[in-house]
Short mmCIF file of C-alpha atoms in Angstrom, two decimals:
data_model
loop_
_atom_site.label_atom_id
_atom_site.label_comp_id
_atom_site.label_asym_id
_atom_site.label_seq_id
_atom_site.Cartn_x
_atom_site.Cartn_y
_atom_site.Cartn_z
CA UNK A 1 -35.85 4.31 16.48
CA UNK A 2 -32.10 5.18 16.10
CA UNK A 3 -29.51 3.73 18.66
CA UNK A 4 -27.10 6.49 20.75
CA UNK A 5 -23.57 5.69 20.41
CA UNK A 6 -22.60 3.23 22.20
CA UNK A 7 -20.19 4.72 25.46
CA UNK A 8 -16.84 2.99 25.93
CA UNK A 9 -17.12 -0.29 28.31
CA UNK A 10 -20.87 -0.04 29.17
CA UNK A 11 -23.91 -2.08 27.62
CA UNK A 12 -26.56 -0.94 26.49
CA UNK A 13 -30.09 -2.56 26.13
CA UNK A 14 -30.93 -4.17 22.79
CA UNK A 15 -32.39 -1.57 20.08
CA UNK A 16 -35.73 -2.78 18.64
CA UNK A 17 -35.38 -3.94 14.84
CA UNK A 18 -35.85 -0.70 13.01
CA UNK A 19 -37.83 -1.41 9.68
CA UNK A 20 -36.52 -0.72 6.43
CA UNK A 21 -37.68 2.58 4.38
CA UNK A 22 -40.58 1.98 2.33
CA UNK A 23 -40.26 2.11 -1.21
CA UNK A 24 -36.78 2.37 -2.38
CA UNK A 25 -35.08 0.12 -0.19
CA UNK A 26 -31.30 -0.16 -0.43
CA UNK A 27 -28.95 -2.09 1.43
CA UNK A 28 -29.70 -5.16 -1.00
CA UNK A 29 -32.15 -6.78 1.86
CA UNK A 30 -29.50 -6.83 4.30
CA UNK A 31 -30.48 -7.22 7.83
CA UNK A 32 -30.65 -3.64 10.37
CA UNK A 33 -27.05 -4.59 12.34
CA UNK A 34 -27.94 -4.80 15.99
CA UNK A 35 -26.19 -6.23 19.13
CA UNK A 36 -27.73 -9.29 21.03
CA UNK A 37 -27.95 -10.04 24.86
CA UNK A 38 -27.94 -13.40 25.28
CA UNK A 39 -27.01 -15.91 27.86
CA UNK A 40 -24.32 -16.79 26.12
CA UNK A 41 -22.95 -13.43 25.65
CA UNK A 42 -23.15 -9.83 24.06
CA UNK A 43 -22.65 -10.28 20.06
CA UNK A 44 -19.33 -8.29 19.65
CA UNK A 45 -18.95 -5.64 17.03
CA UNK A 46 -16.66 -5.42 14.09
CA UNK A 47 -14.64 -1.76 12.68
CA UNK A 48 -14.45 -1.57 8.77
CA UNK A 49 -11.50 1.48 8.36
CA UNK A 50 -10.52 2.58 4.91
CA UNK A 51 -9.37 5.53 2.92
CA UNK A 52 -9.98 6.77 -0.66
CA UNK A 53 -6.23 6.96 -0.99
CA UNK A 54 -6.34 3.50 -0.41
CA UNK A 55 -8.48 2.05 -2.75
CA UNK A 56 -6.76 3.23 -5.96
CA UNK A 57 -3.71 1.32 -4.71
CA UNK A 58 -5.60 -1.58 -4.41
CA UNK A 59 -7.31 -0.73 -7.56
CA UNK A 60 -3.79 0.13 -9.50
CA UNK A 61 -2.72 -3.17 -7.98
CA UNK A 62 -5.33 -5.27 -9.07
CA UNK A 63 -4.92 -3.62 -12.59
CA UNK A 64 -1.49 -4.40 -13.15
CA UNK A 65 -1.84 -7.83 -11.48
CA UNK A 66 -4.25 -8.48 -14.32
CA UNK A 67 -2.08 -7.18 -17.42
CA UNK A 68 1.32 -8.91 -15.75
CA UNK A 69 -1.09 -12.18 -16.20
CA UNK A 70 -2.26 -11.24 -19.35
CA UNK A 71 1.49 -10.55 -20.52
CA UNK A 72 2.62 -14.14 -19.37
CA UNK A 73 0.37 -15.87 -21.11
CA UNK A 74 0.95 -14.69 -24.02
CA UNK A 75 4.90 -14.91 -23.62
CA UNK A 76 4.17 -18.64 -22.40
CA UNK A 77 2.44 -18.95 -26.11
CA UNK A 78 5.83 -17.79 -27.79
CA UNK A 79 7.52 -19.98 -26.05
CA UNK A 80 9.30 -17.18 -24.27
CA UNK A 81 9.01 -19.35 -20.79
CA UNK A 82 11.95 -17.99 -19.11
CA UNK A 83 10.30 -14.39 -18.82
CA UNK A 84 7.25 -15.18 -18.81
CA UNK A 85 8.40 -17.36 -15.52
CA UNK A 86 10.42 -14.00 -14.19
CA UNK A 87 7.20 -11.91 -15.00
CA UNK A 88 5.87 -14.35 -12.89
CA UNK A 89 7.70 -14.20 -10.08
CA UNK A 90 8.53 -10.81 -10.21
CA UNK A 91 8.12 -9.37 -6.23
CA UNK A 92 7.37 -12.88 -5.09
CA UNK A 93 10.81 -13.96 -4.06
CA UNK A 94 13.48 -11.94 -1.86
CA UNK A 95 16.98 -11.62 -1.33
CA UNK A 96 18.06 -12.34 2.30
CA UNK A 97 21.09 -10.04 3.70
CA UNK A 98 22.45 -10.04 7.23
CA UNK A 99 24.49 -7.33 7.28
CA UNK A 100 27.23 -6.74 9.79
CA UNK A 101 24.65 -5.36 12.93
CA UNK A 102 22.82 -8.17 12.66
CA UNK A 103 20.10 -7.17 10.87
CA UNK A 104 18.83 -9.63 8.31
CA UNK A 105 17.22 -7.33 5.10
CA UNK A 106 15.41 -8.29 2.77
CA UNK A 107 14.73 -6.99 -1.13
CA UNK A 108 12.73 -8.32 -3.73
CA UNK A 109 14.03 -9.74 -6.42
CA UNK A 110 12.88 -7.79 -10.23
CA UNK A 111 12.50 -9.68 -13.22
CA UNK A 112 13.87 -5.91 -14.96
CA UNK A 113 11.55 -7.38 -18.16
CA UNK A 114 10.52 -4.51 -20.29
CA UNK A 115 7.61 -5.34 -19.98
CA UNK A 116 6.79 -5.23 -16.27
CA UNK A 117 4.96 -2.65 -15.55
CA UNK A 118 6.73 -2.44 -10.98
CA UNK A 119 10.00 -2.73 -13.02
CA UNK A 120 9.63 -0.31 -15.38
CA UNK A 121 8.14 2.37 -12.22
CA UNK A 122 11.07 1.68 -10.27
CA UNK A 123 13.70 1.85 -13.46
CA UNK A 124 11.70 5.22 -14.22
CA UNK A 125 12.76 7.05 -10.76
CA UNK A 126 16.08 7.80 -10.69
CA UNK A 127 16.10 8.65 -13.97
CA UNK A 128 13.53 11.53 -13.49
CA UNK A 129 15.20 12.73 -10.19
CA UNK A 130 18.32 13.23 -12.70
CA UNK A 131 16.68 14.45 -15.35
CA UNK A 132 14.72 16.73 -12.92
CA UNK A 133 17.84 18.02 -10.91
CA UNK A 134 19.31 18.58 -14.39
CA UNK A 135 16.83 20.86 -15.50
CA UNK A 136 16.44 22.42 -12.67
CA UNK A 137 20.24 23.41 -12.46
CA UNK A 138 19.90 24.91 -15.32
CA UNK A 139 16.87 27.00 -14.98
CA UNK A 140 16.43 27.70 -18.90
CA UNK A 141 13.16 27.57 -20.49
CA UNK A 142 11.87 24.00 -21.37
CA UNK A 143 9.23 22.73 -24.08
CA UNK A 144 7.75 19.45 -25.28
CA UNK A 145 8.08 18.22 -28.50
CA UNK A 146 6.08 14.82 -29.68
CA UNK A 147 7.33 13.34 -33.01
CA UNK A 148 5.46 10.64 -35.44
CA UNK A 149 5.79 8.60 -38.17
CA UNK A 150 3.02 6.79 -40.26
CA UNK A 151 1.71 3.88 -38.80
CA UNK A 152 3.14 0.18 -39.64
CA UNK A 153 1.34 -2.89 -39.83
CA UNK A 154 4.29 -4.52 -38.66
CA UNK A 155 7.14 -3.10 -36.40
CA UNK A 156 10.53 -4.42 -36.72
CA UNK A 157 13.83 -2.94 -35.10
CA UNK A 158 14.88 -0.91 -38.66
CA UNK A 159 11.55 0.89 -37.98
CA UNK A 160 12.81 1.82 -34.60
CA UNK A 161 16.01 2.39 -35.45
CA UNK A 162 15.20 4.23 -38.73
CA UNK A 163 13.53 6.97 -36.69
CA UNK A 164 15.83 7.49 -34.10
CA UNK A 165 18.59 8.18 -36.98
CA UNK A 166 15.65 10.61 -38.60
CA UNK A 167 15.56 12.77 -35.54
CA UNK A 168 19.26 12.92 -35.37
CA UNK A 169 19.55 14.14 -38.51
CA UNK A 170 16.78 16.84 -37.68
CA UNK A 171 18.79 17.46 -34.79
CA UNK A 172 21.66 19.28 -36.94
CA UNK A 173 19.72 21.62 -39.63
CA UNK A 174 19.81 24.95 -39.12
CA UNK A 175 15.82 24.84 -37.61
CA UNK A 176 17.06 23.36 -34.35
CA UNK A 177 20.57 24.88 -34.17
CA UNK A 178 19.61 28.20 -35.43
CA UNK A 179 23.28 28.20 -37.65
CA UNK A 180 23.60 31.50 -40.05
CA UNK A 181 19.75 32.82 -38.59
CA UNK A 182 18.15 35.82 -37.48
CA UNK A 183 17.95 36.81 -33.69
CA UNK A 184 14.11 36.76 -34.31
CA UNK A 185 13.95 32.96 -34.90
CA UNK A 186 15.01 32.33 -31.66
CA UNK A 187 17.51 30.84 -29.43
CA UNK A 188 19.31 27.27 -30.38
CA UNK A 189 17.87 23.91 -28.77
CA UNK A 190 20.94 23.31 -26.06
CA UNK A 191 20.12 19.77 -24.91
CA UNK A 192 17.42 17.22 -23.92
CA UNK A 193 16.02 13.78 -23.53
CA UNK A 194 13.69 12.19 -25.58
CA UNK A 195 12.08 8.87 -25.46
CA UNK A 196 10.84 6.10 -28.00
CA UNK A 197 7.51 4.42 -28.03
CA UNK A 198 5.19 2.18 -28.92
CA UNK A 199 1.97 1.80 -29.24
CA UNK A 200 -0.73 -0.72 -31.05
CA UNK A 201 -4.31 0.62 -32.29
CA UNK A 202 -6.68 -2.11 -32.19
CA UNK A 203 -8.73 -0.54 -34.04
CA UNK A 204 -6.27 -0.21 -37.50
CA UNK A 205 -4.72 -3.11 -36.18
CA UNK A 206 -1.37 -1.46 -36.75
CA UNK A 207 1.77 0.23 -34.71
CA UNK A 208 2.05 3.65 -34.04
CA UNK A 209 5.35 4.42 -33.19
CA UNK A 210 6.52 8.23 -32.02
CA UNK A 211 9.39 9.88 -29.74
CA UNK A 212 8.93 12.18 -27.35
CA UNK A 213 11.34 15.10 -26.49
CA UNK A 214 12.11 17.12 -23.71
CA UNK A 215 14.13 20.03 -25.33
CA UNK A 216 15.97 22.76 -23.76
CA UNK A 217 16.66 26.58 -24.96
CA UNK A 218 14.31 28.49 -26.88
CA UNK A 219 11.70 30.59 -24.71
CA UNK A 220 9.21 30.09 -27.37
CA UNK A 221 8.76 28.63 -30.96
CA UNK A 222 7.62 31.36 -33.62
CA UNK A 223 5.20 30.36 -36.16
CA UNK A 224 7.28 30.13 -38.96
CA UNK A 225 9.69 27.78 -37.00
CA UNK A 226 8.15 25.62 -36.11
CA UNK A 227 6.40 25.42 -39.91
CA UNK A 228 10.05 24.80 -40.94
CA UNK A 229 10.43 22.13 -38.34
CA UNK A 230 7.99 20.15 -39.28
CA UNK A 231 8.47 20.80 -43.17
CA UNK A 232 12.02 19.16 -42.08
CA UNK A 233 10.91 15.81 -40.60
CA UNK A 234 8.23 15.46 -43.79
CA UNK A 235 11.59 16.04 -45.34
CA UNK A 236 13.87 13.67 -43.55
CA UNK A 237 11.45 11.14 -42.80
CA UNK A 238 9.86 11.54 -46.52
CA UNK A 239 5.99 10.87 -44.75
CA UNK A 240 6.03 12.03 -41.39
CA UNK A 241 3.95 15.35 -41.27
CA UNK A 242 2.88 15.27 -37.44
CA UNK A 243 4.87 17.08 -34.94
CA UNK A 244 3.63 18.11 -31.43
CA UNK A 245 5.49 21.02 -29.38
CA UNK A 246 3.77 21.92 -25.87
CA UNK A 247 5.37 24.29 -23.32
CA UNK A 248 6.18 22.15 -20.50
CA UNK A 249 4.80 23.63 -17.05
CA UNK A 250 4.90 22.90 -13.30
CA UNK A 251 2.11 24.04 -11.17
CA UNK A 252 2.99 26.10 -8.05
CA UNK A 253 2.14 25.23 -4.46
CA UNK A 254 -1.18 28.36 -4.74
CA UNK A 255 -2.11 26.52 -8.08
CA UNK A 256 -0.55 28.85 -10.11
CA UNK A 257 0.66 27.29 -13.86
CA UNK A 258 4.47 28.17 -14.51
CA UNK A 259 5.55 27.49 -18.10
CA UNK A 260 8.79 26.50 -18.96
CA UNK A 261 9.44 24.64 -15.96
CA UNK A 262 9.16 20.91 -14.79
CA UNK A 263 8.49 18.54 -12.13
CA UNK A 264 7.91 15.28 -11.96
CA UNK A 265 5.02 14.73 -12.80
CA UNK A 266 5.83 16.57 -16.14
CA UNK A 267 8.24 14.19 -16.21
CA UNK A 268 6.78 11.20 -15.89
CA UNK A 269 5.39 11.30 -19.23
CA UNK A 270 8.39 11.32 -20.87
CA UNK A 271 10.28 9.01 -18.70
CA UNK A 272 8.32 6.32 -17.84
CA UNK A 273 9.40 3.32 -19.81
CA UNK A 274 6.20 1.67 -18.97
CA UNK A 275 4.89 0.34 -22.55
CA UNK A 276 1.09 0.91 -22.83
CA UNK A 277 0.88 -2.68 -22.89
CA UNK A 278 -2.45 -2.76 -22.40
CA UNK A 279 -3.43 -3.03 -25.57
CA UNK A 280 -1.76 -6.03 -26.99
CA UNK A 281 -0.60 -8.03 -24.26
CA UNK A 282 -3.64 -11.06 -24.96
CA UNK A 283 -2.22 -10.97 -28.37
CA UNK A 284 1.46 -13.11 -28.50
CA UNK A 285 2.72 -12.41 -31.52
CA UNK A 286 2.46 -9.10 -30.78
CA UNK A 287 3.94 -8.77 -27.67
CA UNK A 288 6.47 -11.24 -29.67
CA UNK A 289 7.09 -8.70 -32.04
CA UNK A 290 7.52 -5.87 -29.90
CA UNK A 291 9.67 -7.72 -27.92
CA UNK A 292 11.95 -8.19 -31.15
CA UNK A 293 11.50 -4.56 -32.11
CA UNK A 294 12.64 -3.37 -29.20
CA UNK A 295 15.63 -5.72 -28.41
CA UNK A 296 18.98 -3.74 -27.25
CA UNK A 297 17.04 -0.27 -28.09
CA UNK A 298 17.74 2.63 -25.40
CA UNK A 299 14.42 3.96 -25.32
CA UNK A 300 15.50 6.66 -23.20
CA UNK A 301 18.59 8.63 -24.39
CA UNK A 302 20.11 12.03 -23.90
CA UNK A 303 21.45 14.57 -26.56
CA UNK A 304 23.39 17.86 -26.34
CA UNK A 305 23.98 19.75 -22.54
CA UNK A 306 22.49 16.91 -21.21
CA UNK A 307 24.51 13.64 -22.18
CA UNK A 308 25.95 12.60 -19.08
CA UNK A 309 23.15 12.44 -17.04
CA UNK A 310 22.32 9.25 -16.75
CA UNK A 311 25.90 7.34 -16.72
CA UNK A 312 25.39 9.26 -12.93
CA UNK A 313 22.78 6.46 -12.10
CA UNK A 314 24.03 3.32 -13.27
CA UNK A 315 27.14 3.93 -11.27
CA UNK A 316 24.86 4.03 -8.55
CA UNK A 317 24.10 0.10 -8.48
CA UNK A 318 26.30 -0.81 -5.64
CA UNK A 319 29.87 -0.97 -5.49
CA UNK A 320 31.00 -4.05 -3.70
CA UNK A 321 34.08 -1.42 -2.54
CA UNK A 322 31.55 1.21 -1.29
CA UNK A 323 30.16 1.92 1.99
CA UNK A 324 26.55 2.78 2.46
CA UNK A 325 24.95 3.98 5.29
CA UNK A 326 22.58 1.21 7.50
CA UNK A 327 18.89 2.72 8.15
CA UNK A 328 18.65 -0.29 10.58
CA UNK A 329 22.02 1.07 13.17
CA UNK A 330 22.52 3.80 11.49
CA UNK A 331 25.83 3.05 10.84
CA UNK A 332 27.82 2.17 7.91
CA UNK A 333 29.21 -1.18 6.18
CA UNK A 334 30.62 -2.05 3.47
CA UNK A 335 28.81 -3.79 0.70
CA UNK A 336 31.36 -7.09 0.39
CA UNK A 337 30.90 -7.39 4.45
CA UNK A 338 27.14 -8.84 4.17
CA UNK A 339 26.22 -11.52 3.25
CA UNK A 340 23.92 -13.58 1.25
CA UNK A 341 21.59 -15.76 3.00
CA UNK A 342 19.39 -17.71 0.60
CA UNK A 343 15.98 -16.46 -1.43
CA UNK A 344 12.43 -15.53 0.99
CA UNK A 345 9.12 -16.90 -0.31
CA UNK A 346 6.47 -14.62 0.06
CA UNK A 347 5.25 -16.42 2.95
CA UNK A 348 8.11 -16.14 4.83
CA UNK A 349 7.55 -12.25 4.83
CA UNK A 350 5.59 -9.48 5.26
CA UNK A 351 4.94 -5.32 4.41
CA UNK A 352 5.52 -2.91 6.30
CA UNK A 353 3.31 0.38 6.54
CA UNK A 354 6.53 2.53 4.64
CA UNK A 355 6.79 -0.70 2.19
CA UNK A 356 9.43 -2.38 3.37
CA UNK A 357 9.45 -6.08 3.47
CA UNK A 358 11.18 -7.91 6.52
CA UNK A 359 11.19 -11.57 7.47
CA UNK A 360 8.10 -12.58 9.23
CA UNK A 361 8.67 -12.90 13.09
CA UNK A 362 7.34 -17.03 13.49
CA UNK A 363 8.55 -17.94 16.73
CA UNK A 364 7.34 -21.82 16.98
CA UNK A 365 9.50 -22.42 13.60
CA UNK A 366 12.77 -20.62 14.77
CA UNK A 367 12.97 -22.66 17.90
CA UNK A 368 12.54 -25.69 15.99
CA UNK A 369 15.12 -24.61 13.78
CA UNK A 370 17.68 -23.52 16.38
CA UNK A 371 17.34 -27.21 18.25
CA UNK A 372 20.16 -29.27 17.11
CA UNK A 373 19.47 -32.37 15.40
CA UNK A 374 20.54 -35.23 17.99
CA UNK A 375 18.74 -38.15 19.99
CA UNK A 376 17.79 -37.03 23.89
CA UNK A 377 20.66 -38.08 26.69
CA UNK A 378 18.42 -41.19 27.75
CA UNK A 379 17.37 -44.07 25.62
CA UNK A 380 14.32 -45.16 26.25
CA UNK A 381 14.14 -48.61 24.97
CA UNK A 382 10.89 -50.00 23.05
CA UNK A 383 8.59 -51.88 25.37
CA UNK A 384 7.52 -55.63 24.03
CA UNK A 385 4.72 -56.86 25.91
CA UNK A 386 5.53 -60.80 26.49
CA UNK A 387 2.10 -62.75 26.32
CA UNK A 388 1.59 -65.70 28.74
CA UNK A 389 -0.20 -68.53 27.67
CA UNK A 390 -3.76 -69.38 30.06
CA UNK A 391 -2.59 -72.61 30.52
CA UNK A 392 -0.19 -73.30 33.69
CA UNK A 393 0.60 -70.78 35.99
CA UNK A 394 3.75 -71.66 38.00
CA UNK A 395 3.74 -70.57 41.57
CA UNK A 396 7.34 -69.80 43.08
CA UNK A 397 8.27 -71.72 46.27
CA UNK A 398 7.16 -75.04 47.38
CA UNK A 399 3.35 -75.93 48.16
CA UNK A 400 2.22 -76.43 51.39
CA UNK A 401 0.81 -80.37 51.75
CA UNK A 402 -1.83 -80.01 53.89
CA UNK A 403 -3.91 -76.95 54.57
CA UNK A 404 -4.05 -75.26 57.47
CA UNK A 405 -6.44 -73.36 59.64
CA UNK A 406 -5.11 -70.37 61.46
CA UNK A 407 -7.75 -69.36 64.27
CA UNK A 408 -9.90 -66.22 63.61
CA UNK A 409 -8.05 -63.69 65.73
CA UNK A 410 -11.04 -61.39 66.13
CA UNK A 411 -13.66 -64.54 67.58
CA UNK A 412 -15.64 -63.25 70.62
CA UNK A 413 -14.94 -59.94 69.32
CA UNK A 414 -18.35 -57.31 69.32
CA UNK B 1 -21.67 20.28 -16.87
CA UNK B 2 -24.53 17.25 -17.48
CA UNK B 3 -27.12 18.32 -15.68
CA UNK B 4 -28.64 15.57 -12.73
CA UNK B 5 -32.67 15.58 -11.92
CA UNK B 6 -33.33 14.15 -8.53
CA UNK B 7 -36.72 12.01 -7.57
CA UNK B 8 -37.69 10.49 -4.35
CA UNK B 9 -40.39 10.46 -1.77
CA UNK B 10 -40.75 13.42 0.97
CA UNK B 11 -39.67 11.17 3.55
CA UNK B 12 -36.64 10.44 2.16
CA UNK B 13 -35.57 13.71 1.59
CA UNK B 14 -36.91 15.40 4.87
CA UNK B 15 -33.16 15.61 6.06
CA UNK B 16 -30.53 17.59 3.65
CA UNK B 17 -28.22 16.42 2.08
CA UNK B 18 -24.93 17.65 3.01
CA UNK B 19 -23.14 19.25 -0.46
CA UNK B 20 -19.86 17.73 -1.74
CA UNK B 21 -19.08 22.24 -1.55
CA UNK B 22 -19.05 21.25 2.77
CA UNK B 23 -16.31 19.37 2.61
CA UNK B 24 -12.88 20.72 3.58
CA UNK B 25 -9.95 19.14 4.57
CA UNK B 26 -9.87 17.90 8.21
CA UNK B 27 -13.84 18.38 8.82
CA UNK B 28 -15.26 15.34 10.17
CA UNK B 29 -18.46 13.99 10.80
CA UNK B 30 -20.28 11.05 13.62
CA UNK B 31 -23.63 9.61 13.09
CA UNK B 32 -25.48 6.94 13.25
CA UNK B 33 -27.50 5.64 10.36
CA UNK B 34 -31.20 5.63 10.65
CA UNK B 35 -32.34 4.69 7.07
CA UNK B 36 -31.33 3.30 3.79
CA UNK B 37 -32.92 4.75 0.81
CA UNK B 38 -32.27 5.13 -2.97
CA UNK B 39 -32.77 7.57 -5.85
CA UNK B 40 -31.80 6.75 -9.11
CA UNK B 41 -30.38 3.84 -7.87
CA UNK B 42 -27.68 5.38 -6.08
CA UNK B 43 -27.62 4.62 -2.70
CA UNK B 44 -27.63 7.60 0.09
CA UNK B 45 -28.34 7.45 3.87
CA UNK B 46 -30.26 9.44 6.52
CA UNK B 47 -28.14 9.93 9.59
CA UNK B 48 -28.14 11.24 12.68
CA UNK B 49 -25.12 13.35 13.98
CA UNK B 50 -23.47 13.25 17.27
CA UNK B 51 -22.88 16.93 16.43
CA UNK B 52 -25.32 19.19 14.52
CA UNK B 53 -23.90 20.95 11.74
CA UNK B 54 -24.55 23.96 10.22
CA UNK B 55 -25.79 23.66 6.95
CA UNK B 56 -27.62 26.43 4.75
CA UNK B 57 -27.68 28.86 8.12
CA UNK B 58 -29.68 25.84 9.58
CA UNK B 59 -28.25 23.68 12.51
CA UNK B 60 -29.55 20.39 11.68
CA UNK B 61 -28.29 16.76 13.48
CA UNK B 62 -30.13 14.97 10.83
CA UNK B 63 -28.81 14.80 7.24
CA UNK B 64 -28.61 13.12 4.23
CA UNK B 65 -25.46 11.57 2.95
CA UNK B 66 -24.82 10.81 -0.68
CA UNK B 67 -22.43 7.97 -1.64
CA UNK B 68 -19.99 10.64 -3.64
CA UNK B 69 -16.84 9.02 -5.59
CA UNK B 70 -14.54 9.35 -2.49
CA UNK B 71 -16.92 8.02 -0.26
CA UNK B 72 -17.37 4.86 -2.03
CA UNK B 73 -13.79 4.43 -2.82
CA UNK B 74 -12.96 4.66 0.63
CA UNK B 75 -16.47 2.17 1.68
CA UNK B 76 -14.32 -0.20 -0.83
CA UNK B 77 -10.88 -0.21 0.93
CA UNK B 78 -12.86 -0.83 4.10
CA UNK B 79 -14.58 -4.07 2.65
CA UNK B 80 -17.38 -2.70 3.72
CA UNK B 81 -20.68 -3.11 0.53
CA UNK B 82 -23.04 -0.77 2.22
CA UNK B 83 -23.93 1.24 5.61
CA UNK B 84 -26.45 -0.93 7.42
CA UNK B 85 -28.88 1.08 10.06
CA UNK B 86 -27.97 1.29 13.18
CA UNK B 87 -24.20 1.43 11.89
CA UNK B 88 -21.87 3.87 13.42
CA UNK B 89 -19.81 6.28 11.54
CA UNK B 90 -17.29 8.61 11.81
CA UNK B 91 -16.25 10.31 8.19
CA UNK B 92 -13.56 12.60 7.66
CA UNK B 93 -12.23 14.52 4.79
CA UNK B 94 -8.49 14.55 4.92
CA UNK B 95 -8.64 16.24 0.68
CA UNK B 96 -9.13 16.80 -2.68
CA UNK B 97 -8.35 15.10 -5.79
CA UNK B 98 -8.48 16.86 -8.81
CA UNK B 99 -10.38 15.82 -11.72
CA UNK B 100 -8.25 14.41 -14.93
CA UNK B 101 -11.70 15.43 -17.02
CA UNK B 102 -12.03 19.04 -17.28
CA UNK B 103 -15.35 20.85 -16.35
CA UNK B 104 -16.03 17.89 -13.41
CA UNK B 105 -15.06 18.93 -9.73
CA UNK B 106 -12.41 17.65 -7.35
CA UNK B 107 -13.08 14.08 -5.91
CA UNK B 108 -12.75 14.84 -1.78
CA UNK B 109 -10.89 11.96 -0.25
CA UNK B 110 -12.42 10.69 2.68
CA UNK B 111 -11.93 8.30 5.71
CA UNK B 112 -14.21 5.99 7.17
CA UNK B 113 -14.71 4.27 10.44
CA UNK B 114 -17.77 1.74 10.45
CA UNK B 115 -18.40 0.19 13.84
CA UNK B 116 -21.22 -2.40 13.20
CA UNK B 117 -22.49 -5.75 15.38
CA UNK B 118 -22.01 -7.89 13.75
CA UNK B 119 -24.88 -10.88 14.95
CA UNK B 120 -24.44 -13.48 12.48
CA UNK B 121 -20.64 -14.44 13.16
CA UNK B 122 -20.77 -14.37 16.79
CA UNK B 123 -23.70 -15.79 18.52
CA UNK B 124 -25.44 -18.55 16.86
CA UNK B 125 -28.96 -18.84 15.65
CA UNK B 126 -30.24 -20.68 18.63
CA UNK B 127 -28.89 -18.83 20.91
CA UNK B 128 -30.33 -15.62 19.33
#
């Protein structure tokens, strides 16, 4: 029997327990939910709320946490304890800063480790913004090029540096610059951005280094030009034969594909900084090999007309003499007027719905902290009870010599 | 696209299923769960709607709701494993997410609110 929806503020009579549907029962043997009126009271209800996108975020966080766990274990195994600790505490410690308007701001401290997925995403965001602004400014068509080299059993910094040098040689060739070429060959590549990556193939037990390149210039590569580009790459590297060229596209609001144009989504594949560490995170030797190979290597670089795009990002880190607009009071403050107030841990802060953090309001703790540690104005001396012996009791004053009998005042009264 | 075959009892299928194509951004249904049944191992719910809806040209107030991917994810986000009989539910579609695999239909995104009378936590056993 179906129970009607409970109107607000009213009680309904209890519904008899509905049986399960015969056969193919669901709910893992769960009892039907119903409310009960008893002498103690009516059972209360519980409300569950959720959205599909919330679960996407939750599962993504879980995967990240599991990956960070594996990387931390691997780093500890190869005696990189400092890095392991920084990675484990990333986002769990907060820097407290008192602004001139009185607000205490908290910001999570980041580890900035190469393999940290959260820091990589934060590092990539300003770069993606800059590159997208630069792409939209010029309005020239864009393409996505992937250059690969044969897999290597051991990843070293020499492999990475050779790959970068070979790409620099490719940029000086005629197929790239279109020098002394017919007009039908197409326009030269004016500039672009490239990123260096290396993934681990667990089946073949080898590394796969490659370069992703965003190139600006030619609307379309002809078949002959593409074949020549492939031949040049083969000649420079000596053994690499695969490269892939795709026109970049973005999807308009109406769902239409517009080729030759970029958007944030398209740039995410190029500038993500995120290493696909899930493939090798559980093997400490591979993690160590990867970190040694990419030490002091700039993983994202610009060339040609895109030079200077990243310099503006480095300048935005926060100069002490610079003013910034406070998001709390709306006023402008100097960075040097802000005072550091130490570090806060995860149990002292709480996250707001917009993703920012604030100190948790703990009234009792703050009251205790604000009261000075001084004794009260009255001083209580400890009471020490005096123990009296049970033998003699001394009376004050003289004992009467004789017993005196006093008359009963109420004698004869009825 | 792979063919799906549904088998079940006639009683379970008495209420028509709400197809995925029926859901649009902003569409919402409010219902009480009447029956819980499984088809090919997947949970489905026979529900009574507060307001009747139009399906295949007919106005119905008893429908069946299957556990699609978006629906299941919304339930997981709400920390609720499955619906039970007499649960009061508000289910709203707020959009769709295209599938990464070519040929698959987009995933409908839902917001769900479930009101359930919790007997076990609030009333002791001897007083029930």
